[in-house]
Amino acid sequence: MNSETSATEALASASPDFPVAEAAVDLAADPADPAALAAAEAEAARLAAERQAAQEAEDRAAAEREARLQRLMQRIAKHADFASMKDSTRLLQKIARSENAHARALSGAISDDVAMTAKLLRLVNAAFYSSAGGGSITSLQRAVALMGFQTIGMVANSLMLFERLPKGADGNRLRQEFGRAQLAALLAHQFCNSSKQLDGAYLIALFQNLGGMLAGLHFADDMEAIEAALQARELAEGSLAWQEGREKLAREQWGQGLEDIAIEVARQWGWPESVRMGMRTLRPSNLERACSPEEYQRVLCTAANDLAAQLLKLPHSGSPEERAEARKACVERFAAELAVPLGLDPEPMPEAVESVKQVWDDLAQTLGFGAVVAAPAAAGKSSSSSKPAKPGDLATPANKAAPAPAAAAPRPAARPAAANPAMAEALSSALEQLSEMVLSGAAPGQLLQLCMKQMHEALNLQRVIVCLRDASHGGSYLKGRMGLGERATVLAPLFDIPLAPPTELFGLLCSKGADTLISDTADPVIAQRLPAWHRQQVRAGTFVLLPMVAGGQVLGTFYGDRAEAGTLHISERELTLLKTLRNQVVMAMRFGGGKG
């Protein structure tokens, strides 16, 4: 019996998938057969030895990969500027992760590099806040307040790398790579239809090709040989076959792929794990269904990089009309393949790409990262056309119903409202005042009060109400906490908004982080989704809702209304200013801007 037990245990330890119970029954049927016992024990020993050998081989391979990776890191570290950049980026990340950090600390760390500071301000003005600041944001402290600690820290990282690229012809290819990464980042941010992943889309798309830039900077000869081999195979640069071939040749050359190199450098720089995981490219597993939430961001950023490469490869010759048609055809091919996995509406995409390219052209000129390529114009449409709707865009009379589920394609936005100079000026003034309060460490409650007051005055609203997450209900409800305007303090307690699951329009919009303007609450589609207390007691004809969301969690919402339907109009510029006001309050609530 002892032999029978040891044989069974040996089989179990050697191979968990082995049918141990059947083997034990067979042995028990003839316990007196020593040949059978010996054979079983020999087989178990063989399996155990094979398993141990396989594990040892895997451990040796892993150790060799790690050793080769560290040798690569040592080669990179020999470059004089790498150590200083590593110290700078780790300092930025340390400040960005600190719950007690203030904008002055981060801007002080960045300001040590005067040239990079100037380029960073150009980037903020051109790409992020040209509407909010009119292209005149000159204070780095204000830029930090507007963009947030983590975002500005990592954008600063990218510019630090750009500043270290060699001058002249040797660095031209790398500057073009940086330019492509910037275009991909802007496209990913434009196309992203997930409010929870919107902030990360720009950064991850920007850094998905960090390995190629690092290798071109530190292993220039090796990279030149790799790219020459790809050209000999007549692979189209930027194509999937080209990318896969480059990764394979990199592994043959260094024992590590370019993505592995980039992720290890990012780890040493102290970048967050969420960004490092997103830096691995991923293509959709099924072109006929929407991506899962887990794969969406990586697929989006990979697709944005692919599209950026395709756009920048288009010929520069020919008439403007011919170039426009070529660009439009390129975007349409992209949409035909990836609109479903990414949940995009194909029709407005050429116009969306046009608006992104206009921003990119400005960055290319101011930062000097490559040839400027003219933006395509959609046939028969002007360059001022609106962008496709996504979480954060206002729902207007043409798309005022509740947002579609995440898997559905977002609807195109309606024609934007005409700008109101007085409203924009009032909101700009409010933004300046709020920025100063954020930088001075004002408490979130003070910022909420100020933002509520400024919205009430600038938009000439009947009332403004602030709702915040109610901890007594497990955080699954928003409750009206403060109000300003006609009967606002009386009506605020009526705002009881369920989030999980949302059972009416307010909860649905807040849970999706969708900034929304409802022009006519009497519309049958809207009226049936509004809670009874709003229809019967608030009785507003039109309202705007600006949810406060951070890290995927709904913190609260701003609500403002007017009595008469169709009287509230908000242009794209005014929306940008409203979002910026709201985002500064969210940043203070999340990271702490004071003591309460």
XYZ file of C-alpha atoms in Angstrom:
596
model
C 0.000 0.000 0.000
C 2.903 2.324 0.696
C 4.179 1.792 -2.860
C 0.735 2.481 -4.254
C 0.484 5.763 -2.323
C 3.933 7.008 -3.279
C 3.305 6.292 -6.949
C 0.018 8.190 -6.933
C 1.555 11.155 -5.126
C 4.497 11.176 -7.518
C 2.160 11.239 -10.502
C 0.189 14.089 -8.978
C 3.301 16.146 -8.309
C 4.736 15.405 -11.735
C 1.686 16.358 -13.783
C -1.424 18.007 -12.295
C -3.417 17.107 -15.402
C -2.654 13.382 -15.066
C -5.776 11.280 -14.246
C -4.569 10.394 -10.741
C -7.817 8.799 -9.555
C -7.878 6.309 -12.435
C -4.230 5.418 -11.871
C -4.903 4.734 -8.176
C -7.840 2.464 -9.026
C -5.737 0.489 -11.502
C -2.979 -0.030 -8.935
C -5.436 -1.057 -6.245
C -6.888 -3.672 -8.548
C -3.615 -5.573 -8.544
C -1.462 -4.455 -5.584
C 0.687 -7.523 -5.804
C 2.050 -6.742 -9.299
C 5.551 -5.333 -8.644
C 6.211 -4.762 -12.343
C 3.202 -2.472 -12.612
C 4.277 -0.558 -9.517
C 7.833 -0.164 -10.808
C 6.607 1.013 -14.205
C 4.283 3.581 -12.609
C 7.026 4.901 -10.374
C 9.441 5.110 -13.300
C 6.880 7.002 -15.382
C 6.227 9.382 -12.494
C 9.934 9.993 -12.077
C 10.337 10.647 -15.804
C 7.471 13.148 -15.831
C 8.835 14.876 -12.740
C 12.288 15.111 -14.312
C 10.876 16.527 -17.547
C 8.860 19.081 -15.647
C 11.848 20.107 -13.564
C 14.041 20.371 -16.665
C 11.448 22.502 -18.432
C 11.159 24.790 -15.423
C 14.932 25.109 -15.160
C 15.153 25.911 -18.879
C 12.440 28.547 -18.521
C 14.214 30.057 -15.494
C 17.510 30.177 -17.414
C 15.823 31.825 -20.394
C 14.146 34.385 -18.134
C 17.440 35.084 -16.368
C 19.198 35.511 -19.719
C 16.473 37.882 -20.953
C 16.767 39.918 -17.770
C 20.567 39.956 -18.021
C 20.431 41.129 -21.657
C 17.853 43.761 -20.723
C 20.058 45.082 -17.949
C 23.053 45.155 -20.309
C 20.949 47.260 -22.662
C 20.022 49.560 -19.790
C 23.701 49.904 -18.928
C 24.454 50.870 -22.534
C 21.714 53.505 -22.402
C 22.932 54.745 -18.999
C 26.401 55.459 -20.466
C 24.920 58.344 -22.438
C 25.626 61.519 -20.525
C 22.100 62.937 -20.704
C 20.235 59.763 -19.756
C 21.034 59.929 -16.039
C 19.945 63.554 -15.804
C 16.703 62.796 -17.624
C 16.063 59.821 -15.343
C 16.526 62.026 -12.269
C 14.262 64.719 -13.728
C 11.464 62.335 -14.673
C 11.538 60.540 -11.330
C 11.308 63.873 -9.542
C 8.327 64.866 -11.684
C 6.597 61.568 -10.991
C 7.274 61.813 -7.256
C 5.699 65.254 -7.109
C 2.800 64.208 -9.356
C 1.938 61.228 -7.120
C 2.061 63.218 -3.894
C -1.382 63.940 -2.467
C 0.000 67.069 -0.802
C 1.769 68.459 -3.861
C 0.887 71.916 -5.129
C 1.280 73.320 -8.615
C 4.264 75.418 -7.536
C 6.285 72.305 -6.651
C 5.791 70.640 -10.021
C 6.266 73.813 -12.028
C 9.402 74.547 -10.020
C 10.880 71.174 -10.984
C 10.098 71.745 -14.653
C 11.312 75.336 -14.680
C 14.905 74.200 -14.182
C 14.927 73.532 -17.944
C 14.106 76.893 -19.506
C 13.989 75.706 -23.121
C 11.729 72.781 -22.286
C 9.453 75.067 -20.262
C 8.940 77.325 -23.269
C 8.077 74.340 -25.488
C 5.719 72.947 -22.866
C 3.801 76.227 -22.743
C 3.597 76.184 -26.548
C 2.151 72.687 -26.378
C -0.420 73.701 -23.759
C -1.510 76.728 -25.778
C -1.642 74.945 -29.148
C -3.021 71.533 -28.234
C -4.919 71.776 -24.977
C -6.181 75.201 -24.008
C -6.171 77.436 -27.055
C -9.896 78.025 -26.468
C -9.706 78.411 -22.711
C -6.713 80.718 -22.639
C -6.863 82.205 -26.097
C -3.342 80.905 -26.741
C -1.973 83.197 -24.052
C -1.205 80.923 -21.096
C 2.188 82.210 -20.032
C 2.328 80.886 -16.465
C 3.549 77.338 -15.958
C 1.782 77.255 -12.604
C -1.498 77.944 -14.363
C -0.721 75.274 -16.966
C -0.204 72.782 -14.130
C -3.515 73.814 -12.599
C -5.328 73.388 -15.907
C -3.804 70.084 -17.025
C -3.287 68.320 -13.708
C -0.156 67.012 -12.021
C 0.121 63.621 -13.731
C -0.629 64.818 -17.246
C 1.757 67.732 -17.296
C 4.489 65.639 -15.694
C 4.335 63.019 -18.423
C 3.978 65.510 -21.262
C 7.064 67.183 -19.814
C 8.791 63.782 -19.961
C 8.080 63.563 -23.695
C 9.461 67.042 -24.286
C 12.581 66.238 -22.255
C 13.206 63.334 -24.607
C 12.550 65.531 -27.640
C 15.008 68.147 -26.355
C 17.737 65.490 -26.221
C 17.410 64.376 -29.833
C 20.566 65.035 -31.888
C 20.568 68.154 -34.025
C 20.882 68.163 -37.793
C 20.303 65.294 -40.208
C 21.067 62.599 -37.632
C 18.060 63.599 -35.560
C 15.588 64.314 -38.361
C 14.167 60.795 -38.405
C 13.672 60.816 -34.629
C 12.022 64.229 -34.713
C 9.618 62.885 -37.312
C 8.939 59.918 -35.018
C 8.164 62.361 -32.230
C 5.854 64.265 -34.571
C 4.027 61.074 -35.515
C 3.609 60.237 -31.829
C 2.117 63.694 -31.200
C -0.324 63.240 -34.084
C -1.298 59.800 -32.763
C -1.857 61.234 -29.283
C -4.143 63.966 -30.605
C -6.088 61.439 -32.699
C -6.514 59.059 -29.749
C -7.781 61.899 -27.574
C -10.177 62.987 -30.324
C -11.581 59.507 -30.986
C -11.806 58.311 -27.368
C -15.464 57.774 -26.402
C -14.812 56.593 -22.842
C -14.785 59.363 -20.256
C -12.926 57.096 -17.847
C -10.063 56.575 -20.305
C -10.015 59.960 -22.042
C -7.177 61.446 -19.988
C -4.921 58.423 -20.496
C -5.562 58.121 -24.230
C -3.300 61.045 -25.151
C -0.409 59.883 -22.963
C -0.502 56.208 -23.914
C -0.725 56.896 -27.649
C 2.154 59.349 -27.261
C 4.408 56.757 -25.632
C 3.497 53.545 -27.487
C 6.500 54.074 -29.779
C 8.866 55.193 -27.027
C 11.003 52.082 -27.677
C 11.646 53.115 -31.269
C 12.721 56.597 -30.211
C 14.967 55.303 -27.413
C 16.610 52.749 -29.692
C 17.116 55.331 -32.436
C 18.659 57.686 -29.896
C 20.931 55.232 -28.068
C 21.485 52.396 -30.601
C 21.476 54.379 -33.829
C 23.701 51.994 -35.817
C 21.702 48.921 -34.800
C 18.413 50.621 -35.672
C 19.775 51.699 -39.046
C 20.692 48.088 -39.827
C 17.244 46.866 -38.721
C 15.418 49.393 -40.879
C 17.685 48.628 -43.857
C 16.709 44.951 -43.518
C 13.029 45.901 -43.503
C 13.484 48.051 -46.603
C 15.212 45.153 -48.346
C 12.073 43.108 -47.767
C 10.078 45.923 -49.435
C 7.806 46.300 -46.405
C 5.767 49.491 -46.293
C 6.985 51.634 -43.421
C 4.453 51.772 -40.622
C 2.477 48.767 -41.878
C 1.621 45.898 -39.568
C 4.161 43.642 -41.317
C 6.828 46.347 -40.924
C 6.082 46.786 -37.217
C 6.089 43.048 -36.531
C 9.295 42.627 -38.545
C 11.012 45.427 -36.651
C 10.047 43.912 -33.315
C 11.334 40.491 -34.399
C 14.670 41.880 -35.612
C 15.038 43.853 -32.381
C 14.640 40.638 -30.384
C 17.248 38.935 -32.539
C 19.623 41.874 -32.093
C 19.212 42.605 -28.383
C 17.172 39.741 -26.955
C 14.442 42.290 -26.191
C 11.715 43.857 -28.257
C 11.378 47.617 -28.534
C 8.278 47.527 -26.348
C 10.199 45.647 -23.631
C 12.948 48.278 -23.707
C 10.443 51.125 -23.491
C 8.539 49.579 -20.594
C 11.710 48.930 -18.606
C 12.852 52.520 -19.113
C 9.408 53.764 -18.127
C 9.604 51.633 -14.976
C 12.965 53.132 -14.090
C 11.537 56.593 -14.724
C 8.748 55.879 -12.250
C 5.835 56.028 -14.662
C 2.556 54.512 -13.362
C 1.808 50.881 -14.151
C -1.398 51.804 -16.007
C 0.639 53.744 -18.563
C 3.310 51.044 -18.835
C 0.674 48.378 -19.515
C -0.951 50.584 -22.158
C 2.348 51.013 -23.978
C 2.062 47.469 -25.362
C 0.309 47.626 -28.714
C -2.907 45.671 -29.172
C -5.122 45.164 -32.183
C -8.789 44.166 -31.963
C -9.465 40.454 -31.615
C -12.726 40.788 -33.540
C -13.446 43.515 -36.100
C -17.183 42.856 -35.894
C -17.725 43.711 -32.230
C -16.858 46.550 -29.885
C -13.691 46.203 -27.836
C -14.067 45.213 -24.218
C -13.375 47.949 -21.630
C -10.161 46.132 -20.701
C -8.715 46.228 -24.229
C -10.314 49.436 -25.514
C -7.604 51.948 -24.591
C -4.682 49.890 -25.921
C -6.540 49.143 -29.170
C -7.519 52.806 -29.553
C -3.957 54.044 -29.053
C -2.501 51.391 -31.363
C -5.037 52.332 -34.043
C -4.258 56.041 -33.602
C -0.557 55.361 -34.134
C -1.331 53.293 -37.241
C -3.540 56.047 -38.673
C -0.937 58.722 -37.905
C 1.693 56.712 -39.781
C -0.618 56.259 -42.766
C -1.528 59.955 -42.903
C 2.084 61.092 -42.772
C 3.088 58.658 -45.544
C 0.656 60.176 -48.051
C 2.355 61.987 -50.968
C 2.906 65.734 -50.707
C 2.669 66.237 -54.469
C -0.449 67.007 -56.447
C -3.087 69.701 -56.121
C -4.657 70.557 -52.761
C -7.841 68.861 -53.911
C -5.971 65.658 -54.817
C -4.179 65.614 -51.463
C -7.478 66.218 -49.699
C -9.098 63.299 -51.514
C -6.160 61.017 -50.705
C -6.376 61.966 -47.034
C -10.134 61.488 -46.949
C -9.787 58.047 -48.581
C -7.165 57.076 -45.986
C -9.471 58.015 -43.098
C -12.387 56.209 -44.715
C -10.325 53.008 -45.044
C -9.379 53.296 -41.392
C -13.017 53.819 -40.401
C -14.228 50.895 -42.509
C -11.945 48.557 -40.570
C -11.993 49.936 -37.040
C -15.168 51.993 -36.546
C -17.009 49.045 -34.989
C -14.265 47.909 -32.544
C -13.679 51.514 -31.441
C -17.348 52.552 -31.379
C -16.890 55.393 -33.874
C -19.303 57.028 -36.301
C -17.493 56.924 -39.688
C -19.291 59.892 -41.275
C -17.751 62.785 -39.272
C -14.301 61.213 -38.972
C -12.657 63.033 -41.951
C -13.692 66.349 -40.416
C -12.466 65.250 -36.999
C -9.088 64.310 -38.449
C -8.948 67.655 -40.225
C -9.378 69.545 -36.963
C -6.700 67.412 -35.302
C -4.265 68.001 -38.166
C -4.734 71.748 -37.914
C -3.629 71.582 -34.286
C -0.758 69.257 -35.231
C 0.402 71.602 -37.996
C 0.705 74.394 -35.464
C 2.688 72.172 -33.104
C 4.958 71.054 -35.930
C 5.817 74.663 -36.667
C 6.302 75.782 -33.063
C 8.164 72.714 -31.786
C 9.951 71.852 -35.045
C 9.409 68.100 -35.174
C 8.905 67.485 -38.879
C 7.422 68.597 -42.159
C 3.974 70.134 -41.964
C 1.387 68.211 -43.958
C -1.739 70.011 -45.101
C -4.905 68.886 -43.399
C -7.598 67.205 -45.514
C -10.926 68.856 -46.106
C -14.017 66.707 -46.273
C -15.649 67.069 -49.659
C -17.995 70.019 -49.789
C -17.435 71.021 -46.154
C -15.533 73.847 -44.545
C -12.708 73.497 -42.049
C -14.875 74.901 -39.265
C -17.129 71.860 -39.107
C -17.875 70.438 -35.708
C -16.129 67.417 -34.242
C -17.858 64.080 -33.578
C -19.558 63.808 -30.242
C -17.930 61.961 -27.373
C -18.294 61.969 -23.593
C -17.646 65.527 -22.574
C -19.308 67.067 -25.648
C -22.622 68.792 -25.016
C -25.744 67.078 -26.275
C -27.592 69.706 -28.341
C -31.146 69.760 -29.773
C -30.117 67.331 -32.542
C -28.723 64.718 -30.136
C -30.330 65.535 -26.833
C -31.469 62.031 -25.902
C -29.519 60.043 -23.318
C -26.147 58.778 -24.594
C -26.077 55.419 -26.335
C -24.495 52.423 -24.555
C -20.695 52.307 -24.616
C -20.642 49.734 -27.435
C -22.689 51.939 -29.750
C -21.148 54.507 -32.050
C -21.430 58.075 -30.734
C -23.724 60.369 -32.657
C -22.244 63.307 -34.570
C -22.691 66.641 -32.822
C -25.161 69.152 -34.155
C -24.081 72.508 -35.536
C -22.459 74.365 -32.619
C -24.088 77.425 -31.095
C -22.754 80.827 -32.055
C -20.193 82.211 -29.631
C -21.367 84.760 -27.067
C -18.435 87.163 -26.465
C -19.849 88.439 -23.169
C -20.373 84.910 -21.843
C -16.896 83.811 -22.942
C -15.302 86.873 -21.350
C -17.122 86.241 -18.071
C -16.065 82.587 -18.044
C -12.462 83.500 -18.855
C -12.436 85.922 -15.930
C -13.918 83.217 -13.714
C -11.213 80.804 -14.844
C -8.489 83.255 -13.876
C -10.014 83.733 -10.436
C -10.492 80.012 -9.890
C -6.929 79.270 -11.045
C -5.552 81.702 -8.491
C -7.606 80.052 -5.750
C -6.389 76.583 -6.769
C -2.776 77.713 -6.702
C -3.253 79.319 -3.292
C -4.541 76.023 -1.860
C -8.206 77.012 -1.417
C -10.527 74.371 0.032
C -12.679 72.419 -2.458
C -15.829 73.820 -0.831
C -14.706 77.357 -1.617
C -14.018 76.380 -5.219
C -17.450 74.785 -5.550
C -19.097 77.970 -4.256
C -17.103 80.168 -6.625
C -17.708 77.957 -9.649
C -21.443 77.841 -8.877
C -21.559 81.656 -8.580
C -19.617 82.209 -11.802
C -21.783 79.763 -13.795
C -24.925 81.481 -12.493
C -23.722 84.911 -13.576
C -21.922 84.082 -16.836
C -24.705 81.884 -18.285
C -27.498 84.031 -16.824
C -29.053 80.931 -15.274
C -32.242 80.783 -13.235
C -30.468 78.625 -10.670
C -27.377 76.466 -10.147
C -27.303 73.420 -7.879
C -24.281 71.362 -6.836
C -24.779 67.661 -6.109
C -22.128 65.574 -4.333
C -21.660 61.868 -3.659
C -23.610 60.772 -0.575
C -21.437 58.508 1.599
C -24.426 57.405 3.719
C -25.804 55.449 0.747
C -22.552 53.630 0.013
C -21.580 56.280 -2.512
C -24.242 55.122 -4.981
C -26.244 58.355 -4.874
C -25.652 62.033 -5.568
C -27.425 64.497 -3.290
C -28.069 68.202 -3.783
C -25.826 70.003 -1.286
C -25.861 73.697 -2.209
C -27.641 76.038 -4.574
C -27.752 79.585 -5.874
C -30.618 81.412 -7.546
C -34.384 81.196 -7.580
C -35.600 78.680 -4.919
C -32.255 76.882 -5.281
C -31.736 76.197 -1.574
C -35.287 74.816 -1.333
C -35.003 72.643 -4.424
C -31.454 71.340 -3.842
C -32.529 68.608 -1.335
C -34.878 67.181 -4.003
C -31.881 66.239 -6.169
C -31.470 62.582 -5.169
C -29.694 60.910 -8.095
C -29.086 57.119 -8.116
C -25.875 56.045 -9.865
C -25.697 52.262 -9.474
C -27.703 51.431 -11.386
C -28.918 54.734 -12.846
C -32.704 54.726 -13.041
C -33.315 58.075 -14.741
C -31.673 60.620 -17.007
C -29.534 62.423 -14.422
C -27.978 59.228 -13.095
C -27.337 57.887 -16.583
C -25.591 61.070 -17.749
C -23.531 61.388 -14.566
C -22.441 57.733 -14.598
C -21.210 58.208 -18.189
C -19.512 61.530 -17.407
C -21.489 63.150 -20.242
C -21.635 66.969 -20.263
C -25.139 67.567 -21.573
C -27.412 70.439 -22.591
C -31.125 69.583 -22.682
C -32.808 72.296 -24.733
C -36.436 71.266 -24.163
C -37.457 69.161 -21.175
C -40.962 68.796 -22.615
C -39.660 66.669 -25.487
C -41.364 63.267 -25.031
C -38.064 61.346 -25.250
C -36.572 63.508 -22.489
C -39.671 63.919 -20.328
C -40.141 60.181 -19.823
C -36.571 59.847 -18.506
C -36.707 62.792 -16.080
C -37.535 62.061 -12.419
C -40.985 63.088 -11.208
C -39.580 65.622 -8.737
C -37.921 67.525 -11.580
C -41.019 67.571 -13.765
C -43.384 68.519 -10.940
C -41.372 70.830 -8.677
C -38.294 72.143 -10.515
C -40.182 72.689 -13.783
C -37.216 74.016 -15.790
C -37.586 74.251 -19.576
C -33.860 73.795 -20.325
C -30.819 72.778 -18.290
C -27.118 71.964 -18.501
C -25.432 69.141 -16.564
C -21.645 68.992 -15.957
C -20.670 65.814 -14.049
C -17.523 65.791 -11.907
C -15.643 62.526 -12.556
C -12.150 61.486 -11.428
C -10.490 58.092 -11.737
C -13.718 56.540 -13.000
C -15.634 57.676 -9.903
C -18.484 60.202 -10.033
C -17.772 62.845 -7.376
C -20.763 65.054 -8.110
C -22.311 67.299 -10.739
C -23.118 70.928 -11.534
C -26.723 71.560 -12.633
C -27.931 74.877 -14.075
C -31.277 75.745 -15.663
C -33.527 78.369 -17.192
C -37.304 78.508 -17.100
C -37.995 78.760 -20.848
C -37.119 75.962 -23.270
C -34.613 76.745 -26.022
C -33.170 79.833 -24.331
C -29.813 78.361 -23.229
C -27.101 78.154 -25.906
C -23.456 77.215 -25.287
C -20.795 77.452 -28.005
C -17.749 75.185 -28.274
C -15.494 77.898 -26.821
C -17.816 78.447 -23.860
C -18.059 74.694 -23.331
C -14.257 74.466 -23.166
C -14.193 77.177 -20.513
C -16.942 75.469 -18.505
C -15.100 72.164 -18.653
C -11.908 73.813 -17.473
C -13.686 75.434 -14.524
C -15.226 72.094 -13.616
C -11.916 70.221 -14.043
C -10.072 72.541 -11.689
C -12.669 71.863 -9.005
C -12.382 68.117 -9.637
C -8.599 68.280 -9.320
C -8.905 70.072 -5.977
C -11.485 67.539 -4.719
C -9.309 64.624 -5.784
C -5.876 65.795 -4.654
C -6.854 68.248 -1.947
C -6.637 71.974 -2.376
C -6.959 72.890 1.255
C -8.469 71.641 4.477
C -12.040 71.075 3.567
